Structure formats: structure tokens, C-alpha cells
CSV table of N, CA and C in Angstrom, one decimal:
chain,number,residue,atom,x,y,z
N,1,MET,N,199.8,-66.1,165.4
N,1,MET,CA,198.1,-65.7,165.3
N,1,MET,C,197.4,-66.6,165.0
N,2,VAL,N,196.2,-66.2,165.8
N,2,VAL,CA,195.1,-66.3,166.1
N,2,VAL,C,194.2,-67.6,164.6
N,3,ASP,N,194.0,-66.7,163.7
N,3,ASP,CA,193.0,-67.2,162.9
N,3,ASP,C,194.4,-68.3,162.2
N,4,GLY,N,195.4,-68.4,162.1
N,4,GLY,CA,196.5,-69.7,162.3
N,4,GLY,C,195.9,-71.0,162.6
N,5,LYS,N,195.8,-70.8,163.9
N,5,LYS,CA,195.6,-72.2,164.9
N,5,LYS,C,194.3,-72.3,164.1
N,6,VAL,N,193.0,-71.6,164.5
N,6,VAL,CA,192.1,-72.5,164.0
N,6,VAL,C,191.7,-72.2,163.0
N,7,SER,N,192.6,-72.4,162.0
N,7,SER,CA,192.4,-73.0,160.9
N,7,SER,C,192.9,-74.2,161.0
N,8,GLU,N,195.0,-74.4,161.4
N,8,GLU,CA,195.0,-76.0,161.9
N,8,GLU,C,193.9,-77.2,162.8
N,9,ALA,N,193.0,-76.1,163.3
N,9,ALA,CA,192.5,-77.1,164.3
N,9,ALA,C,191.3,-77.4,163.8
N,10,THR,N,190.5,-76.8,162.8
N,10,THR,CA,190.0,-77.2,162.1
N,10,THR,C,190.0,-78.4,160.6
N,11,ALA,N,191.3,-78.1,161.1
N,11,ALA,CA,192.1,-79.3,159.4
N,11,ALA,C,192.0,-80.3,160.5
N,12,SER,N,192.6,-80.1,161.3
N,12,SER,CA,193.1,-81.4,162.3
N,12,SER,C,191.6,-82.2,163.1
N,13,LEU,N,190.6,-81.4,161.9
N,13,LEU,CA,189.4,-82.8,162.8
N,13,LEU,C,188.9,-83.3,161.1
N,14,LEU,N,189.1,-82.5,160.7
N,14,LEU,CA,189.0,-83.0,158.8
N,14,LEU,C,188.9,-84.3,159.4
N,15,PRO,N,189.9,-85.3,159.0
N,15,PRO,CA,189.9,-86.9,159.0
N,15,PRO,C,188.9,-87.5,159.3
N,16,ASP,N,188.8,-86.9,160.6
N,16,ASP,CA,187.2,-87.9,160.9
N,16,ASP,C,185.2,-87.4,160.7
N,17,ASN,N,185.5,-85.6,159.9
N,17,ASN,CA,184.4,-85.7,160.0
N,17,ASN,C,183.6,-85.1,158.8
N,18,ILE,N,184.7,-85.2,157.3
N,18,ILE,CA,184.9,-85.3,156.1
N,18,ILE,C,185.1,-86.3,155.3
N,19,CYS,N,184.1,-87.3,154.9
N,19,CYS,CA,184.9,-88.0,153.9
N,19,CYS,C,183.6,-88.5,152.9
N,20,GLN,N,185.1,-88.8,151.7
N,20,GLN,CA,184.4,-88.8,150.3
N,20,GLN,C,183.9,-90.5,150.0
N,21,PRO,N,182.6,-90.4,148.9
N,21,PRO,CA,182.9,-91.2,148.4
N,21,PRO,C,184.3,-91.8,147.7
N,22,VAL,N,184.4,-93.7,147.9
N,22,VAL,CA,185.4,-93.8,147.0
N,22,VAL,C,185.2,-94.9,145.2
N,23,SER,N,184.5,-96.4,145.7
N,23,SER,CA,183.9,-96.7,144.7
N,23,SER,C,182.6,-95.8,144.4
N,24,LYS,N,183.1,-97.0,143.2
N,24,LYS,CA,181.6,-95.8,141.5
N,24,LYS,C,180.5,-96.5,142.4
N,25,GLU,N,179.9,-97.4,143.7
N,25,GLU,CA,178.9,-97.6,144.0
N,25,GLU,C,178.9,-96.1,144.6
N,26,GLU,N,179.1,-96.2,145.8
N,26,GLU,CA,179.6,-95.1,147.0
N,26,GLU,C,178.9,-93.3,146.0
N,27,CYS,N,179.5,-93.8,144.8
N,27,CYS,CA,179.8,-92.0,144.8
N,27,CYS,C,178.3,-92.0,143.9
N,28,LYS,N,177.8,-93.4,143.4
N,28,LYS,CA,176.0,-93.2,142.6
N,28,LYS,C,175.4,-93.0,143.6
N,29,GLU,N,175.6,-93.1,145.0
N,29,GLU,CA,174.9,-92.7,146.3
N,29,GLU,C,175.0,-91.3,146.5
N,30,ALA,N,176.2,-91.1,146.7
N,30,ALA,CA,176.1,-89.7,147.3
N,30,ALA,C,176.0,-88.4,146.2
N,31,SER,N,175.4,-89.1,144.9
N,31,SER,CA,175.5,-88.4,143.6
N,31,SER,C,174.5,-87.7,144.4
N,32,PHE,N,174.7,-85.9,144.2
N,32,PHE,CA,173.9,-84.7,144.4
N,32,PHE,C,172.9,-84.9,143.0
N,33,PHE,N,173.5,-85.7,141.7
N,33,PHE,CA,171.9,-85.9,140.6
N,33,PHE,C,171.4,-86.3,141.5
N,34,ASN,N,171.0,-87.2,142.6
N,34,ASN,CA,170.4,-87.9,143.0
N,34,ASN,C,169.1,-87.0,143.3
N,35,ASN,N,169.5,-86.0,144.6
N,35,ASN,CA,168.8,-85.4,144.9
N,35,ASN,C,168.8,-83.5,144.3
N,36,ALA,N,169.3,-82.8,144.0
N,36,ALA,CA,169.6,-82.0,143.4
N,36,ALA,C,169.6,-81.4,141.8
N,37,VAL,N,170.3,-83.3,141.5
N,37,VAL,CA,170.1,-83.2,139.6
N,37,VAL,C,171.3,-82.6,139.1
N,38,PHE,N,172.6,-82.5,139.9
N,38,PHE,CA,173.6,-82.1,139.4
N,38,PHE,C,174.8,-82.7,139.3
N,39,PRO,N,173.9,-83.5,138.0
N,39,PRO,CA,175.1,-84.5,137.6
N,39,PRO,C,177.0,-84.2,137.7
N,40,SER,N,176.9,-86.0,138.2
N,40,SER,CA,179.1,-85.7,138.5
N,40,SER,C,179.4,-85.1,139.4
N,41,VAL,N,178.0,-84.5,140.8
N,41,VAL,CA,178.9,-84.0,141.8
N,41,VAL,C,178.7,-84.9,143.1
N,42,ILE,N,179.7,-85.0,143.9
N,42,ILE,CA,179.0,-85.7,144.0
N,42,ILE,C,179.9,-85.2,146.0
N,43,GLY,N,180.4,-84.0,145.5
N,43,GLY,CA,180.4,-83.2,147.4
N,43,GLY,C,180.9,-81.8,147.5
N,44,ALA,N,180.3,-81.6,148.5
N,44,ALA,CA,179.9,-79.4,148.1
N,44,ALA,C,180.2,-79.3,149.4
N,45,LEU,N,180.6,-78.1,149.5
N,45,LEU,CA,181.5,-77.3,150.4
N,45,LEU,C,180.3,-76.1,150.7
N,46,ASP,N,179.5,-75.1,151.8
N,46,ASP,CA,178.8,-74.4,152.1
N,46,ASP,C,180.4,-73.1,151.5
N,47,CYS,N,179.6,-72.3,151.6
N,47,CYS,CA,179.8,-70.7,151.5
N,47,CYS,C,179.9,-69.8,152.0
N,48,THR,N,181.8,-69.6,152.4
N,48,THR,CA,182.1,-68.2,153.9
N,48,THR,C,182.8,-67.4,153.5
N,49,SER,N,182.6,-66.6,154.5
N,49,SER,CA,183.6,-65.2,154.1
N,49,SER,C,184.6,-65.3,154.6
N,50,GLU,N,186.3,-64.8,153.7
N,50,GLU,CA,187.1,-64.8,153.6
N,50,GLU,C,187.8,-63.5,154.1
N,51,ARG,N,188.2,-62.8,155.1
N,51,ARG,CA,188.6,-61.5,155.7
N,51,ARG,C,189.8,-61.3,154.1
N,52,ILE,N,189.9,-60.3,153.8
N,52,ILE,CA,190.6,-59.9,152.9
N,52,ILE,C,191.1,-58.8,153.3
N,53,ALA,N,192.0,-58.3,152.8
N,53,ALA,CA,192.6,-56.6,153.1
N,53,ALA,C,192.2,-55.4,152.8
N,54,PHE,N,191.5,-54.5,153.2
N,54,PHE,CA,191.1,-53.6,152.1
N,54,PHE,C,191.5,-52.8,151.2
N,55,PRO,N,190.8,-53.1,150.3
N,55,PRO,CA,191.1,-53.2,148.5
N,55,PRO,C,191.6,-51.8,147.6
N,56,GLY,N,190.3,-51.2,148.7
N,56,GLY,CA,191.1,-49.7,148.0
N,56,GLY,C,190.6,-49.6,146.4
N,57,GLY,N,190.1,-48.2,146.0
N,57,GLY,CA,189.7,-48.3,145.1
N,57,GLY,C,188.2,-48.0,145.3
N,58,GLU,N,186.8,-46.6,144.3
N,58,GLU,CA,185.4,-46.6,144.4
N,58,GLU,C,185.0,-48.1,144.1
N,59,ASP,N,184.9,-49.3,144.6
N,59,ASP,CA,184.0,-50.0,145.0
N,59,ASP,C,184.3,-50.9,146.3
N,60,ALA,N,185.2,-50.4,147.2
N,60,ALA,CA,186.0,-51.1,148.2
N,60,ALA,C,184.2,-51.5,149.0
N,61,GLU,N,184.2,-50.3,149.4
N,61,GLU,CA,182.7,-50.6,150.8
N,61,GLU,C,181.8,-51.9,149.7
N,62,SER,N,182.5,-52.1,148.5
N,62,SER,CA,181.7,-53.4,148.2
N,62,SER,C,182.0,-54.5,148.4
N,63,PHE,N,182.8,-54.5,149.0
N,63,PHE,CA,183.5,-56.1,149.8
N,63,PHE,C,183.6,-55.5,151.2
N,64,ARG,N,182.9,-54.8,151.7
N,64,ARG,CA,182.6,-55.2,153.3
N,64,ARG,C,181.3,-55.9,153.9
N,65,CYS,N,182.0,-57.1,154.0
N,65,CYS,CA,180.0,-58.7,154.2
N,65,CYS,C,179.8,-57.1,155.5
N,66,ARG,N,178.7,-58.2,155.9
N,66,ARG,CA,177.4,-58.2,157.5
N,66,ARG,C,178.1,-57.6,158.3
N,67,LYS,N,179.8,-58.5,158.9
N,67,LYS,CA,180.3,-58.1,159.7
N,67,LYS,C,181.3,-57.5,160.3
N,68,ASN,N,181.6,-55.9,159.5
N,68,ASN,CA,181.7,-55.0,159.3
N,68,ASN,C,183.4,-55.3,158.7
N,69,TYR,N,184.0,-56.2,157.9
N,69,TYR,CA,185.0,-57.0,158.0
N,69,TYR,C,185.3,-56.5,156.8
N,70,PHE,N,186.1,-56.3,155.9
N,70,PHE,CA,186.6,-56.4,154.0
N,70,PHE,C,186.8,-57.9,153.6
N,71,ALA,N,185.6,-58.7,152.7
N,71,ALA,CA,185.5,-59.9,152.7
N,71,ALA,C,185.2,-60.6,151.3
N,72,LEU,N,185.6,-61.7,151.0
N,72,LEU,CA,184.9,-62.0,149.9
N,72,LEU,C,184.4,-63.6,150.0
N,73,ASN,N,183.0,-63.2,149.4
N,73,ASN,CA,181.7,-64.7,149.8
N,73,ASN,C,182.8,-65.9,149.0
N,74,VAL,N,182.7,-67.2,149.4
N,74,VAL,CA,183.8,-68.1,149.0
N,74,VAL,C,182.9,-69.5,148.6
N,75,GLN,N,182.5,-69.6,147.8
N,75,GLN,CA,182.0,-71.2,147.5
N,75,GLN,C,182.7,-72.7,147.2
N,76,THR,N,183.3,-73.6,147.7
N,76,THR,CA,183.8,-74.4,146.8
N,76,THR,C,182.7,-75.9,146.4
N,77,ILE,N,182.8,-76.0,145.2
N,77,ILE,CA,181.8,-77.4,144.7
N,77,ILE,C,183.2,-78.5,144.2
N,78,VAL,N,183.1,-79.5,144.8
N,78,VAL,CA,184.2,-80.2,144.5
N,78,VAL,C,183.6,-82.1,144.0
N,79,ASP,N,184.0,-82.9,143.1
N,79,ASP,CA,183.3,-84.1,142.8
N,79,ASP,C,184.4,-84.3,142.4
């Protein structure tokens, strides 16, 4: 499956490209509160569209993304 290979390749890059603060001092420095007034948040991931199977029903077309497939817009924020 092509999607699985892309996901595996992306995940293999994470340790070298994404790091979270470890100490309390690093957390205070990285805090979104300093930049965007989000208390207790030290990290965030941007939105992504995740492909889904045809959902069916009357509202199915509301799940069609701009690339013309069915998807959910997913955003994750971690602390």
C-alpha cells in the first residue's frame, strides 16, 4: 500500500525533525502562552486532510475536500 509507505517514511523522520521540550525551563521557553496566549501548551501540529471512505447519506458531499476526494480535516494540539 503506497499510503502506508509514505506514512512509514514520514514517521522515520520524526526523531530528527520534531523534538519536545523536556525540562520545565524548556517548556516555559517554548510555551504558546508567550507567543499566542495559550496557557500550558508547548506544542502543536498543523491541520491535515485525512482521506476517508465514502460516508454515504444526505451530507456525504460535505466531506468532499478541495482535491475532490472524501476527507476529514484533522487538527491535533499536544502539550
